[in-house]
Amino acid sequence: MPELPEVETVRRGLQPAMEGAKIMKADVRRKDLRFPFQKDFVARLEGQTVKGLGRRAKYLMADLGSGDVLLMHLGMSGSFRVLNDDEKTPGKFHFSRSEDRAHDHVVFQMSSGAAIVFNDPRRFGSLLYASGDGLAHPRLAKLGPEPLAPGFDADYLFRITRRRRVAIKQLLMNSRLVVGVGNIYASEALFRARIRPRRAARSLSRADAARLVRGVRAVLTQAIRSGGTTLRDYLGTDGAPGYFRQRLYVYERRGKPCRRCGTPVRSFTQGQRSTYYCPSCQK
DNA sequence: ACGCCCTCCTGTTGGC
DNA sequence: TGCCAACAGGAGGGCG
């Protein structure tokens, strides 16, 4: 489900309910998600105050009073819902599109009175307790630069694309090289940069690399502003969808006219994922 | 080091 | 109408 803009939107939604509040109770209803819950996961969390809520790549990071961190990843279908006091009555609210409570796997009761519910039908998400600032955790240690940070610039992208035969779209989705760009925004960024997704990475000129950096940054920034993209499941912490879908240029628009030139959008499968592009605008 | 392929899991959809 | 294969926003891991 969620790429950087959706995760960032979730972070902003969770922040008021978590920051400065204590985790009174952590109700873990399964033994595992993507990974088994650590043995002492609940014991280490309960009673801790959340000092701040940050993000690295697609991980949410709750900084805890102990100096450690709670890492939260949404996988493909994970979502958080914040329930305030007046919304806690069962049946009075809806969480997911299907209103199916069966996949509410973890509930945090916060001292603020809010309940924070993690729901994840496919269970590719994960919640991990990590020591220190968490950046040395194996899952984070090898991540590439943040696409919206200064380190992701034309020089960097040009450099890492040299000698790589891999298709540029797949390179964009390689989190060791740049984080946060998933299947939707890779297609959208390439459209903005006017580069075909199948191009070998090493075929990009310096000018291509510069346009692609701008394309990635622009699409992510604009999507954050719209609260992310809701295709199917994704909902924010308040249950509202993201509105960037109506601003997509190519994703899920196969056969529809390109919003720039009118040529029908094409799609094909690349690395077992759908890719979309305009055969006229992108070279 | 790199590139390709498969896997985890459930729910929904589209084609016959 | 019903069945079932294909597919869905991530990413770890194995293999050549």
Coordinates of C-alpha atoms in Angstrom, one line a residue, chain A residues 46-240:
Chain A
E46 CA 4.3 -0.4 28.3
G47 CA 4.9 2.6 30.6
Q48 CA 7.1 4.4 28.1
T49 CA 6.6 7.9 27.0
V50 CA 6.8 8.7 23.3
K51 CA 9.1 11.6 22.9
G52 CA 8.7 12.1 19.2
L53 CA 7.5 10.4 16.0
G54 CA 9.9 10.4 13.1
R55 CA 10.2 8.6 9.8
R56 CA 13.1 7.0 7.9
A57 CA 12.2 5.5 4.5
K58 CA 8.8 3.8 5.0
Y59 CA 9.5 3.2 8.7
L60 CA 7.8 5.2 11.4
M61 CA 10.0 5.6 14.4
A62 CA 8.6 6.4 17.8
D63 CA 11.4 7.7 20.1
L64 CA 10.8 6.4 23.5
G65 CA 11.8 7.7 27.0
S66 CA 14.3 4.8 27.4
G67 CA 16.3 6.2 24.5
D68 CA 15.2 3.3 22.3
V69 CA 12.8 3.3 19.4
L70 CA 9.7 1.6 18.2
L71 CA 9.9 0.9 14.5
M72 CA 6.6 0.5 12.6
H73 CA 6.3 -0.6 9.0
L74 CA 3.0 -0.8 7.1
G75 CA 4.0 -3.4 4.5
M76 CA 1.4 -3.6 1.7
S77 CA -1.8 -3.3 3.6
G78 CA -1.1 -2.0 7.1
S79 CA -2.8 1.1 8.5
F80 CA -3.1 2.9 11.8
R81 CA -6.3 4.4 13.1
V82 CA -6.5 6.9 15.9
L83 CA -9.6 6.6 18.0
N84 CA -10.4 9.4 20.4
D85 CA -12.6 8.9 23.5
D86 CA -15.8 9.5 21.7
E87 CA -15.0 7.1 18.9
K88 CA -14.2 4.0 20.9
T89 CA -17.7 2.6 21.0
P90 CA -17.5 -0.5 18.7
G91 CA -19.5 -0.1 15.6
K92 CA -19.6 3.7 15.7
F93 CA -16.6 4.2 13.4
H94 CA -15.3 2.4 10.5
F95 CA -11.6 1.5 10.1
S96 CA -11.0 -0.2 6.8
R97 CA -13.0 -0.2 3.6
S98 CA -14.5 -3.5 4.5
E99 CA -15.1 -2.5 8.1
D100 CA -13.5 -5.8 9.0
R101 CA -12.2 -5.9 12.6
A102 CA -10.5 -9.3 12.1
H103 CA -7.2 -7.7 11.2
D104 CA -6.9 -5.3 14.1
H105 CA -3.6 -6.9 15.4
V106 CA -2.3 -4.3 17.8
V107 CA -3.9 -1.7 20.0
F108 CA -2.0 0.9 22.0
Q109 CA -3.9 2.7 24.7
M110 CA -2.3 6.0 25.2
S111 CA -2.4 8.3 28.3
S112 CA -4.0 10.9 26.1
G113 CA -7.1 8.8 26.0
A114 CA -6.6 7.9 22.4
A115 CA -6.4 4.3 21.2
I116 CA -4.2 3.6 18.3
V117 CA -5.1 0.5 16.3
F118 CA -2.8 -1.2 13.8
N119 CA -4.8 -3.2 11.2
D120 CA -3.1 -5.3 8.5
P121 CA -5.0 -7.9 6.4
R122 CA -1.9 -9.2 4.6
R123 CA 0.4 -9.0 7.6
F124 CA 3.4 -7.8 5.7
G125 CA 3.8 -5.0 8.2
S126 CA 6.0 -5.1 11.2
L127 CA 6.4 -3.6 14.7
L128 CA 9.9 -3.8 16.1
Y129 CA 11.5 -2.6 19.3
A130 CA 15.1 -1.4 18.5
S131 CA 17.8 -0.2 20.8
G132 CA 19.2 3.3 20.5
D133 CA 18.1 5.5 17.7
G134 CA 17.3 2.4 15.6
L135 CA 19.4 3.5 12.6
A136 CA 21.8 0.7 13.2
H137 CA 19.0 -1.9 13.1
P138 CA 19.6 -4.4 10.3
R139 CA 16.4 -3.3 8.6
L140 CA 17.6 0.3 8.4
A141 CA 21.3 0.1 8.2
K142 CA 21.6 -0.3 4.5
L143 CA 19.0 2.1 3.3
G144 CA 19.8 4.7 0.7
P145 CA 19.2 8.4 1.0
E146 CA 15.9 10.1 1.6
P147 CA 14.6 11.4 -1.7
L148 CA 13.6 14.7 -0.2
A149 CA 16.9 15.3 1.5
P150 CA 19.8 17.2 -0.1
G151 CA 21.9 14.0 -0.6
F152 CA 19.5 12.9 -3.4
D153 CA 20.6 15.1 -6.2
A154 CA 21.5 14.9 -9.9
D155 CA 25.2 14.0 -9.2
Y156 CA 24.2 11.2 -6.9
L157 CA 21.6 9.7 -9.3
F158 CA 23.9 10.1 -12.2
R159 CA 26.7 8.4 -10.3
I160 CA 24.7 5.4 -9.2
T161 CA 23.2 4.8 -12.6
R162 CA 26.6 4.3 -14.3
R163 CA 27.3 0.7 -15.2
R164 CA 23.9 -0.5 -14.2
R165 CA 21.9 -2.3 -16.8
V166 CA 18.9 -2.6 -14.6
A167 CA 15.8 -0.8 -15.8
I168 CA 15.6 2.7 -14.4
K169 CA 12.2 2.1 -12.9
Q170 CA 13.5 -0.9 -10.9
L171 CA 16.5 1.1 -9.8
L172 CA 14.2 3.8 -8.4
M173 CA 12.5 1.1 -6.3
N174 CA 15.7 -0.3 -4.9
S175 CA 15.8 0.9 -1.3
R176 CA 19.5 0.6 -1.0
L177 CA 19.9 3.4 -3.6
V178 CA 17.0 5.6 -2.7
V179 CA 14.1 5.0 -0.3
G180 CA 10.4 5.7 -0.3
V181 CA 9.7 5.3 -4.0
G182 CA 7.4 2.4 -4.7
N183 CA 5.4 1.2 -7.6
I184 CA 3.1 4.1 -8.0
Y185 CA 5.5 7.0 -7.7
A186 CA 8.2 5.3 -9.7
S187 CA 5.9 5.3 -12.8
E188 CA 4.8 8.8 -12.0
A189 CA 8.3 10.2 -11.5
L190 CA 9.4 8.7 -14.8
F191 CA 6.5 10.3 -16.6
R192 CA 7.4 13.7 -15.1
A193 CA 11.0 13.2 -16.2
R194 CA 9.9 12.0 -19.7
I195 CA 11.9 8.8 -19.3
R196 CA 10.7 5.4 -20.3
P197 CA 10.6 2.9 -17.5
R198 CA 12.5 0.2 -19.4
R199 CA 15.5 2.4 -20.2
A200 CA 18.7 0.9 -18.8
A201 CA 19.8 3.0 -15.9
R202 CA 23.2 3.6 -17.4
S203 CA 21.6 5.0 -20.6
L204 CA 20.5 8.1 -18.7
S205 CA 22.3 11.3 -19.5
R206 CA 23.2 13.8 -16.8
A207 CA 20.2 15.9 -17.9
D208 CA 17.9 12.8 -17.6
A209 CA 19.2 12.3 -14.1
A210 CA 18.6 15.9 -13.2
R211 CA 15.0 15.7 -14.5
L212 CA 14.4 12.4 -12.7
V213 CA 15.5 13.8 -9.4
R214 CA 13.2 16.7 -9.9
G215 CA 10.4 14.3 -10.9
V216 CA 10.8 12.1 -7.9
R217 CA 10.9 15.1 -5.5
A218 CA 8.0 16.8 -7.1
V219 CA 5.6 13.8 -7.2
L220 CA 6.4 12.9 -3.6
T221 CA 6.0 16.4 -2.3
Q222 CA 2.7 16.9 -4.2
A223 CA 1.4 13.6 -3.0
I224 CA 2.2 14.4 0.6
R225 CA 0.2 17.6 0.2
S226 CA -2.8 15.6 -1.0
G227 CA -2.6 13.2 1.9
G228 CA -1.2 10.3 -0.3
T229 CA -2.9 8.1 -2.9
T230 CA -5.8 5.9 -2.1
L231 CA -6.2 3.1 -4.7
R232 CA -7.9 0.4 -2.6
D233 CA -7.2 0.1 1.1
Y234 CA -5.2 3.1 2.2
L235 CA -6.8 5.4 4.7
G236 CA -5.2 8.0 6.9
T237 CA -5.3 7.8 10.7
D238 CA -8.6 9.7 10.7
G239 CA -10.2 7.3 8.2
A240 CA -10.0 9.7 5.4

